[in-house]
Tab-separated table of C-alpha atoms in Angstrom:
chain	number	residue	atom	x	y	z
A	1104	MET	CA	-47.942	10.100	-69.274
A	1105	ARG	CA	-46.491	13.050	-67.472
A	1106	SER	CA	-45.720	16.033	-69.561
A	1107	PHE	CA	-43.396	18.841	-69.046
A	1108	LEU	CA	-44.567	21.820	-66.844
A	1109	SER	CA	-43.099	25.260	-66.702
A	1110	ASP	CA	-42.094	26.136	-63.317
A	1111	TYR	CA	-44.857	28.413	-62.583
A	1112	ALA	CA	-48.776	27.984	-62.700
A	1113	GLN	CA	-51.749	29.965	-61.389
A	1114	PHE	CA	-55.045	28.718	-60.582
A	1115	GLN	CA	-58.268	29.198	-58.400
A	1116	ILE	CA	-59.074	27.401	-55.093
A	1117	GLU	CA	-62.830	27.225	-54.055
A	1118	VAL	CA	-62.441	27.000	-50.287
A	1119	ASP	CA	-64.769	25.173	-48.030
A	1120	THR	CA	-62.970	24.345	-45.090
A	1121	VAL	CA	-60.084	26.648	-43.293
A	1122	LEU	CA	-57.568	25.090	-40.990
A	1123	LYS	CA	-55.512	27.885	-40.355
A	1124	GLY	CA	-55.739	31.587	-41.587
A	1125	GLU	CA	-58.749	33.633	-43.091
A	1126	PRO	CA	-58.885	33.310	-46.917
A	1127	ASP	CA	-61.770	34.279	-49.158
A	1128	GLU	CA	-64.086	31.681	-50.199
A	1129	SER	CA	-62.110	31.659	-53.573
A	1130	VAL	CA	-58.492	32.300	-53.653
A	1131	SER	CA	-56.011	33.010	-56.640
A	1132	VAL	CA	-52.847	31.110	-55.958
A	1133	THR	CA	-49.692	30.141	-57.815
A	1134	TRP	CA	-47.766	26.955	-57.911
A	1135	ASP	CA	-44.190	27.217	-58.357
A	1136	ASN	CA	-43.486	23.652	-59.343
A	1137	SER	CA	-39.791	22.809	-58.426
A	1138	THR	CA	-40.208	18.971	-60.018
A	1139	PHE	CA	-41.133	20.337	-63.512
A	1140	GLY	CA	-43.463	17.314	-63.611
A	1141	GLU	CA	-47.275	17.693	-64.346
A	1142	PRO	CA	-49.407	15.723	-62.373
A	1143	ILE	CA	-51.417	12.922	-64.285
A	1144	SER	CA	-54.309	14.344	-62.310
A	1145	LEU	CA	-55.245	15.930	-59.118
A	1146	GLY	CA	-58.351	14.105	-58.821
A	1147	GLU	CA	-61.901	14.003	-60.048
A	1148	GLU	CA	-64.203	17.172	-60.419
A	1149	ASN	CA	-65.190	18.323	-56.732
A	1150	GLU	CA	-62.611	16.148	-54.910
A	1151	ARG	CA	-61.265	17.875	-51.880
A	1152	PHE	CA	-57.773	18.577	-50.867
A	1153	LEU	CA	-55.808	19.924	-47.946
A	1154	ILE	CA	-53.334	22.302	-49.537
A	1155	ALA	CA	-50.948	24.666	-47.752
A	1156	LEU	CA	-50.171	27.983	-48.862
A	1157	ARG	CA	-47.252	30.582	-48.028
A	1158	ALA	CA	-46.882	34.146	-48.895
A	1159	ALA	CA	-44.955	34.279	-52.160
A	1160	ASN	CA	-42.950	37.090	-51.105
A	1161	SER	CA	-41.892	35.358	-47.812
A	1162	ASN	CA	-38.245	35.704	-46.834
A	1163	MET	CA	-38.465	32.151	-45.241
A	1164	PRO	CA	-37.574	29.482	-47.880
A	1165	PRO	CA	-40.382	26.869	-48.080
A	1166	LEU	CA	-39.473	23.625	-45.760
A	1167	ARG	CA	-35.745	23.485	-46.288
A	1168	GLY	CA	-32.873	25.472	-44.916
A	1169	PRO	CA	-31.596	28.781	-46.063
A	1170	SER	CA	-29.606	26.883	-48.919
A	1171	ALA	CA	-32.577	26.504	-51.050
A	1172	PHE	CA	-32.773	28.596	-54.088
A	1173	ILE	CA	-36.184	29.916	-54.660
A	1174	SER	CA	-36.843	31.820	-58.274
A	1175	ALA	CA	-38.693	35.213	-58.054
A	1176	ASN	CA	-42.757	34.567	-58.311
A	1177	PRO	CA	-44.324	36.688	-61.048
A	1178	SER	CA	-47.353	37.411	-58.919
A	1179	PRO	CA	-45.716	38.085	-55.324
A	1180	GLU	CA	-49.154	39.441	-54.358
A	1181	LEU	CA	-50.626	35.913	-54.338
A	1182	LEU	CA	-50.467	32.755	-52.085
A	1183	THR	CA	-48.077	30.093	-53.334
A	1184	VAL	CA	-48.574	26.458	-53.042
A	1185	LEU	CA	-46.231	25.194	-50.183
A	1186	GLN	CA	-43.426	22.941	-51.636
A	1187	ALA	CA	-39.885	22.255	-51.033
A	1188	PRO	CA	-37.307	22.601	-53.981
A	1189	CYS	CA	-37.364	19.053	-55.723
A	1190	SER	CA	-40.047	17.673	-53.383
A	1191	SER	CA	-43.671	17.016	-53.674
A	1192	PRO	CA	-46.129	19.932	-53.264
A	1193	PHE	CA	-48.121	20.263	-49.919
A	1194	ILE	CA	-51.270	18.829	-51.375
A	1195	PHE	CA	-53.070	15.788	-50.111
A	1196	LYS	CA	-56.530	14.368	-50.790
A	1197	PHE	CA	-58.843	15.354	-48.179
A	1198	PRO	CA	-60.130	13.081	-46.062
A	1199	GLY	CA	-56.964	11.106	-46.272
A	1200	GLU	CA	-54.255	9.905	-43.796
A	1201	THR	CA	-51.704	12.393	-44.461
A	1202	ALA	CA	-54.463	15.171	-44.255
A	1203	SER	CA	-55.797	13.488	-40.999
A	1204	LYS	CA	-52.388	13.759	-39.451
A	1205	VAL	CA	-51.729	17.412	-40.662
A	1206	LYS	CA	-55.209	18.480	-39.043
A	1207	ASP	CA	-54.287	16.641	-35.883
A	1208	ILE	CA	-50.833	18.643	-35.492
A	1209	LEU	CA	-52.767	21.872	-36.131
A	1210	ASP	CA	-55.081	21.110	-33.541
A	1211	GLY	CA	-52.346	20.425	-31.260
A	1212	LYS	CA	-53.086	16.640	-31.133
A	1213	ASP	CA	-50.239	13.911	-31.407
A	1214	PRO	CA	-50.772	12.309	-34.943
A	1215	GLY	CA	-48.870	9.331	-34.097
A	1216	ASP	CA	-45.920	7.857	-36.169
A	1217	ALA	CA	-46.593	9.312	-39.667
A	1218	GLY	CA	-43.537	7.476	-41.069
A	1219	SER	CA	-42.057	8.741	-44.117
A	1220	THR	CA	-44.924	11.077	-44.998
A	1221	ASN	CA	-44.633	12.682	-41.789
A	1222	PRO	CA	-45.706	16.515	-42.314
A	1223	ARG	CA	-44.691	17.680	-38.915
A	1224	SER	CA	-41.092	18.574	-40.288
A	1225	GLY	CA	-42.758	21.253	-42.576
A	1226	LEU	CA	-44.685	22.904	-40.026
A	1227	TYR	CA	-42.314	24.142	-37.572
């Protein structure tokens, strides 16, 4: 059963692989979850994920045009999970099909036809 989630969470990410950027080995991040639905599970202990983060105080709205409303983050000094309003967060199981396609894009390779899960639209 899904439960109501406040619009803000803060958690720690243990980093083992970096595709872009230079984070510390452990990063405290925020998640402004615009869907207000708590995931049933993010996976088992020690499961790996590809997570895209952005600067919480960035002037650029996440993944949508300038009409997107983004509420103020209580911890603007921390990175935050990339998530367009009313969309799923940029959190994918790694390894996995979507994570592999994102990695291909970041490596400059053609990921092929990603269909409806094409992350390319959120990376340019």
